[in-house]
Coordinates of N, CA and C in Angstrom, one line a residue:
X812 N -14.3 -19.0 53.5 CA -13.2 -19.8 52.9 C -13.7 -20.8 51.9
X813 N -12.6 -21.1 51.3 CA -12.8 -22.2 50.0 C -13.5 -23.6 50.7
X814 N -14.7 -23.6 50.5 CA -15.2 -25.4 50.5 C -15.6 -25.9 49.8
X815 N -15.2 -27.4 49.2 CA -15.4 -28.3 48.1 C -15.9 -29.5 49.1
X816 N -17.3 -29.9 48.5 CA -17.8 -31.5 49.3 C -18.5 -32.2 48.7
X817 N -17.4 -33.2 48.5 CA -17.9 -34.2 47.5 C -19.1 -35.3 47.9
X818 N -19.5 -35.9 46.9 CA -20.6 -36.4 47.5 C -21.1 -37.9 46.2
X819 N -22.1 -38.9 46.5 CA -22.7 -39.9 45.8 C -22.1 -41.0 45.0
X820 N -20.4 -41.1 46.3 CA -19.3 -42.2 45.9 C -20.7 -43.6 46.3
X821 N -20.1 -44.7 46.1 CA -20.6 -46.1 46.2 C -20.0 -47.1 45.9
X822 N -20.4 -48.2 46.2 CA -20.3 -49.7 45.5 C -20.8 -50.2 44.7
X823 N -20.4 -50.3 43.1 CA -21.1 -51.0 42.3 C -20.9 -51.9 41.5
X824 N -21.5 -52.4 40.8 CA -20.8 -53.8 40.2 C -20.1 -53.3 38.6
X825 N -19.2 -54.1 38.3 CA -18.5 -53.7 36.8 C -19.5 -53.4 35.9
X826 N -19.4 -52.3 34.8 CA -20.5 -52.0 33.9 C -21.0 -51.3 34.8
X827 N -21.3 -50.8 35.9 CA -22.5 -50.2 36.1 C -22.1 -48.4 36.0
X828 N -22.6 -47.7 36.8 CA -22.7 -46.5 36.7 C -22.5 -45.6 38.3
X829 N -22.1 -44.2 38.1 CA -22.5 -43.8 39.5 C -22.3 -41.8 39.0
X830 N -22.9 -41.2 39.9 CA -22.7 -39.7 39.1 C -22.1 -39.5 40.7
X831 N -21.1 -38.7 40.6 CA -19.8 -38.3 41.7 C -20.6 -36.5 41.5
X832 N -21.1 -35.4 42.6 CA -21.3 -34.2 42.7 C -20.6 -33.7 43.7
X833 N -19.6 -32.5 43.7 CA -18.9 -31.3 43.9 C -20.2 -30.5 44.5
X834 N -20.1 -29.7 45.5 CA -20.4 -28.4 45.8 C -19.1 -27.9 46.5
X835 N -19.8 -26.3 45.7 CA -18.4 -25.8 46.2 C -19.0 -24.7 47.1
X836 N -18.2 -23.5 47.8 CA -18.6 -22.5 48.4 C -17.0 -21.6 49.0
X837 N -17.7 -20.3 48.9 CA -16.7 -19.7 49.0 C -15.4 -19.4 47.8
X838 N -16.2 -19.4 46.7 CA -15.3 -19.4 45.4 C -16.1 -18.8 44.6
X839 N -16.0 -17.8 43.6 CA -16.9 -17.2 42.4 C -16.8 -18.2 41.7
X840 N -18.0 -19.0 41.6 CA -17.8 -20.2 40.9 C -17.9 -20.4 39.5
X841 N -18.5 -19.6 38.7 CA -18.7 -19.6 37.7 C -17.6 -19.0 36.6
X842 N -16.4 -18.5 37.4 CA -15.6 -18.7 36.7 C -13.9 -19.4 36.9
X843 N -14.7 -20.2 38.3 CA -13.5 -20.9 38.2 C -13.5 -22.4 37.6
X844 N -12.0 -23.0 37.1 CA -11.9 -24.4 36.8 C -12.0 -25.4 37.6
X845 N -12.5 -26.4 37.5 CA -13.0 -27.4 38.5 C -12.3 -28.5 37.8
X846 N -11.7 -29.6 38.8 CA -11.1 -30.6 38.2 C -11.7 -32.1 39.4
X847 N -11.9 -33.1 38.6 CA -11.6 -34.2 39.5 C -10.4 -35.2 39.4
X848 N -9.9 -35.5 40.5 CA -8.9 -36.6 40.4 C -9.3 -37.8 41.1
X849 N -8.2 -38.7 41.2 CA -8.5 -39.8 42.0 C -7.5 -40.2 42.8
X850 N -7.4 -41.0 43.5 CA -6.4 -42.1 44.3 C -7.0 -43.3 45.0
X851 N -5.8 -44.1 44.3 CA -6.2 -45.5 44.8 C -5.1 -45.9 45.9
X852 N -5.6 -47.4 46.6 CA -4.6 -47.3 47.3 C -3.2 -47.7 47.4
X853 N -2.0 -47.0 47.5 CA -1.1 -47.6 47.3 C -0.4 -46.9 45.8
X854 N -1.5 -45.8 45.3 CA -1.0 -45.1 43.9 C -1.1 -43.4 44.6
X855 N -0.6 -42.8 43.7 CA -0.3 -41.5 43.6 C -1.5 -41.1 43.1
X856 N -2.2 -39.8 43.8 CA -3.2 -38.9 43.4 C -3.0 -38.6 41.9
X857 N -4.1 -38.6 40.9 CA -4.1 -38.7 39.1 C -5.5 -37.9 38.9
X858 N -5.0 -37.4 37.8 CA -5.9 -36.4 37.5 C -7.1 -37.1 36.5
X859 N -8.2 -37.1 36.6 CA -8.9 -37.4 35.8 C -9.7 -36.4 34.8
X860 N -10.0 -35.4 35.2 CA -11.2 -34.4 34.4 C -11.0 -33.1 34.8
X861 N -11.5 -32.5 33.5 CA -11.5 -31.0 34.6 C -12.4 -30.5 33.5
X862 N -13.1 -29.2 33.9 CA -14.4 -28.8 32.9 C -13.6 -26.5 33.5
X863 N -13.3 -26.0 32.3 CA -13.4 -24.5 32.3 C -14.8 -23.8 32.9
X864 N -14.0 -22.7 33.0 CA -15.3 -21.8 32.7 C -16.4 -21.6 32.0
X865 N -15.6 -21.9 30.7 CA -16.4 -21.5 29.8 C -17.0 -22.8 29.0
X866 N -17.0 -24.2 30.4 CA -17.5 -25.4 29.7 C -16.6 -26.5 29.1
X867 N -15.1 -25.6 28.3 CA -14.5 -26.6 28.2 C -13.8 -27.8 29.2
X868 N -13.9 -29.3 28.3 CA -13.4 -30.2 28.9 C -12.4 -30.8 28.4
X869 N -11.8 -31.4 29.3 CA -10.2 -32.2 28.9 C -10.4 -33.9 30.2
X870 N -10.1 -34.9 29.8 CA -10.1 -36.2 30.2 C -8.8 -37.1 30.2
X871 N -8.6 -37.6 31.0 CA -7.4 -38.5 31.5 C -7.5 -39.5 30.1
X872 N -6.7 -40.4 29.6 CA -7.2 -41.5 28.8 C -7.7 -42.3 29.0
X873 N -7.7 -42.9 30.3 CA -7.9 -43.9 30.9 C -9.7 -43.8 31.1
X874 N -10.3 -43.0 31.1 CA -11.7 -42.5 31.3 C -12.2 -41.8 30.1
X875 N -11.7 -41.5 29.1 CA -12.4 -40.8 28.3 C -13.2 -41.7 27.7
X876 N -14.3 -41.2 27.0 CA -15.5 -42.5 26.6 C -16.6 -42.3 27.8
X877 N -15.7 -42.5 28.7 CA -16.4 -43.4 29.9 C -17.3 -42.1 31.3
X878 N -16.5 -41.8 30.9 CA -16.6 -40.3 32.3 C -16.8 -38.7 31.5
X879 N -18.5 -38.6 32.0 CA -18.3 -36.8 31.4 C -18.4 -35.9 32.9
X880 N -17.7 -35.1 32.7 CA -17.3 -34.0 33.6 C -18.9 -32.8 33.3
X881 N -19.3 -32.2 34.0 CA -20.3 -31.2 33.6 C -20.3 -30.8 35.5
X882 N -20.8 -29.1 34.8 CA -21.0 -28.0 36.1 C -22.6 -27.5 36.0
X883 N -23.2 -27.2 36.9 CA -24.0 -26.2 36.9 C -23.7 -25.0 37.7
X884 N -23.4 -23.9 37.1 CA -23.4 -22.7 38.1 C -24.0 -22.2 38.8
X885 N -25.6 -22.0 38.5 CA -26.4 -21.7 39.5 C -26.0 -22.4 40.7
X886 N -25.6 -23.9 40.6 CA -25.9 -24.5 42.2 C -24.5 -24.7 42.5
X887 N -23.4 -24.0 41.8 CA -22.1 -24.1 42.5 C -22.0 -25.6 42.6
X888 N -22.1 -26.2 41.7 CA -21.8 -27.7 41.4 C -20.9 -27.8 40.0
X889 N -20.3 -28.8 40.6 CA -19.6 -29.8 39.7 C -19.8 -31.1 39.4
X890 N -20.0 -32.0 38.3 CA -20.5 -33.2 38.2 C -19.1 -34.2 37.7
X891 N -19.5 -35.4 38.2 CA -18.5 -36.6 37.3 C -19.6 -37.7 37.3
X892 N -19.9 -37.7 35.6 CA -21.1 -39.4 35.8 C -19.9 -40.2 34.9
X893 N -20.1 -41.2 35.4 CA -19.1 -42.5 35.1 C -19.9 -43.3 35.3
X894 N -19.5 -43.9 33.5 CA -20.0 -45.2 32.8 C -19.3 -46.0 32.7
X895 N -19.8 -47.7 32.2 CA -19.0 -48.6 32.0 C -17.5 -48.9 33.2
X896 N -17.9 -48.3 34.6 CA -16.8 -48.6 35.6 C -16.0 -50.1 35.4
X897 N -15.0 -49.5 35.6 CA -13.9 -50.9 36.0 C -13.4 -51.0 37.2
X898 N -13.1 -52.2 37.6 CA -13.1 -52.3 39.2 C -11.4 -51.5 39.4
X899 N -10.4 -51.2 38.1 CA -9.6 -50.5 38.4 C -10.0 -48.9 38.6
X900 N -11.3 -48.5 38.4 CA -11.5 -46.7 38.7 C -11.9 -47.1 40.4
X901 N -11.8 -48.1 40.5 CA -12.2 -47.8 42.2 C -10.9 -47.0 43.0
X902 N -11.4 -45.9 43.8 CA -10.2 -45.0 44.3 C -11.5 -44.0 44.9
X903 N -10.6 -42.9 46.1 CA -11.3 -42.1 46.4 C -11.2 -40.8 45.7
X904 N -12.3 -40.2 45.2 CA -12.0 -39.0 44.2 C -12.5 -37.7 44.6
X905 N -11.5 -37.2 44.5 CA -11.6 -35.9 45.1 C -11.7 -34.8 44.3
X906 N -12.7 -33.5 44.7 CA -13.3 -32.0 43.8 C -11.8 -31.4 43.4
X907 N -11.1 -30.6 43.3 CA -10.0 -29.5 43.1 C -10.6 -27.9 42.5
X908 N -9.9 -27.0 43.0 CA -9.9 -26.1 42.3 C -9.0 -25.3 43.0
X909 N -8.8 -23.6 42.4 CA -7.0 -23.4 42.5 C -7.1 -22.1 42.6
X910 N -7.1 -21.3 43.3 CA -6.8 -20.0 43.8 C -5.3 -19.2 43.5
X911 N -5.4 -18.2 43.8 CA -4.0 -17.8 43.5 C -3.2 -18.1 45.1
X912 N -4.0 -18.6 45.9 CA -3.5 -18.7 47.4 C -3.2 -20.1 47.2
X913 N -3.6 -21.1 46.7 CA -3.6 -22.5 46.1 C -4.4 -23.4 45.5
X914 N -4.3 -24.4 45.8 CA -5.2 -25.2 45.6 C -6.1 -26.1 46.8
X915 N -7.3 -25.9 46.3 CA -8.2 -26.2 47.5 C -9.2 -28.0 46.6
X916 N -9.0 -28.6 47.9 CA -9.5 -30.2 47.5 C -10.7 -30.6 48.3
X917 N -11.2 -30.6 48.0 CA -12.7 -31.8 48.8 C -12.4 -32.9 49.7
X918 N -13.4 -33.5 50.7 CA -12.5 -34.8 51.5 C -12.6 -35.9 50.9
X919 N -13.3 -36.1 49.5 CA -13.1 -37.1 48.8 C -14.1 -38.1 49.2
X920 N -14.5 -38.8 47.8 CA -15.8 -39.5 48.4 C -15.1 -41.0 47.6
X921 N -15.3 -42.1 48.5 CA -15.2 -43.5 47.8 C -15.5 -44.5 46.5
X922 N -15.5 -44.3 45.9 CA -15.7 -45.2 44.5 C -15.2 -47.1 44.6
X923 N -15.8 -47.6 44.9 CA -15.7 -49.0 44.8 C -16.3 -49.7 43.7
X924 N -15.4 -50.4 42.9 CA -16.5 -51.3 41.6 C -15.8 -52.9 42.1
X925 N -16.8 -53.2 41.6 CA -16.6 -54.6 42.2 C -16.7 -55.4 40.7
X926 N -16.0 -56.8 40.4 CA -15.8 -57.5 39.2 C -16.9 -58.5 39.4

C-alpha cells in the first residue's frame, strides 16, 4: 500500500533554515507528482509545492523565493528545503500524492519558527 513519511520538521529561529524529506513506498515513484502542503493551527490545510515527474515545479506565493521543492528517484524521496522561515510557515507539513484510488498524505512532521 501507499506510504508517505515525512521526516526533519524542527524548531528554529526566524531566518533560519530546515530541509523537510518525504519517503514514499508503495507508489512507482518516479513517475508520480509529489506535493507538500501545510497546516497551521486553527487554518485550513494549503498547498505549498509540488515538483512533476518530469521535475517540473510550481510554489504557493507565499514561499516562493524561499522554499525549493526537489525529488530523488532512486531513493523514492521527495525534498522541501526552506529558507529565510517566518514564524508564520510554522504549521505541520504534510508529503501528498494522488492515485486514481485517491489521495494518499504522510502523518506530517512539525515546523516551528520562532521570532
Amino acid at each position: 500500500q501507499v506510504q508517505l513519511v515525512e521526516s526533519g520538521g524542527g524548531l528554529v529561529q526566524a531566518g533560519g533554515s530546515l530541509r523537510l524529506s518525504c519517503a514514499a513506498s508503495g507508489i512507482i515513484f518516479s513517475i508520480s507528482t509529489m506535493g507538500w502542503y501545510r497546516q497551521a493551527p486553527g487554518k485550513q490545510r494549503e498547498w505549498v509545492a509540488h515538483i512533476t515527474s518530469g521535475g517540473n515545479t510550481n510554489y504557493a506565493n507565499s514561499v516562493k523565493g524561499r522554499f525549493t521543492i526537489s525529488r530523488d528517484n532512486a531513493k523514492n524521496a521527495v525534498y522541501l528545503q526552506m529558507n529565510s522561515l517566518k514564524p508564520e510557515d510554522s504549521a505541520v507539513y504534510y508529503c501528498k500524492t494522488s492515485r486514481i484510488s485517491g489521495d494518499y498524505w504522510g502523518q506530517g512532521t512539525q515546523v516551528t519558527v520562532s521570532s
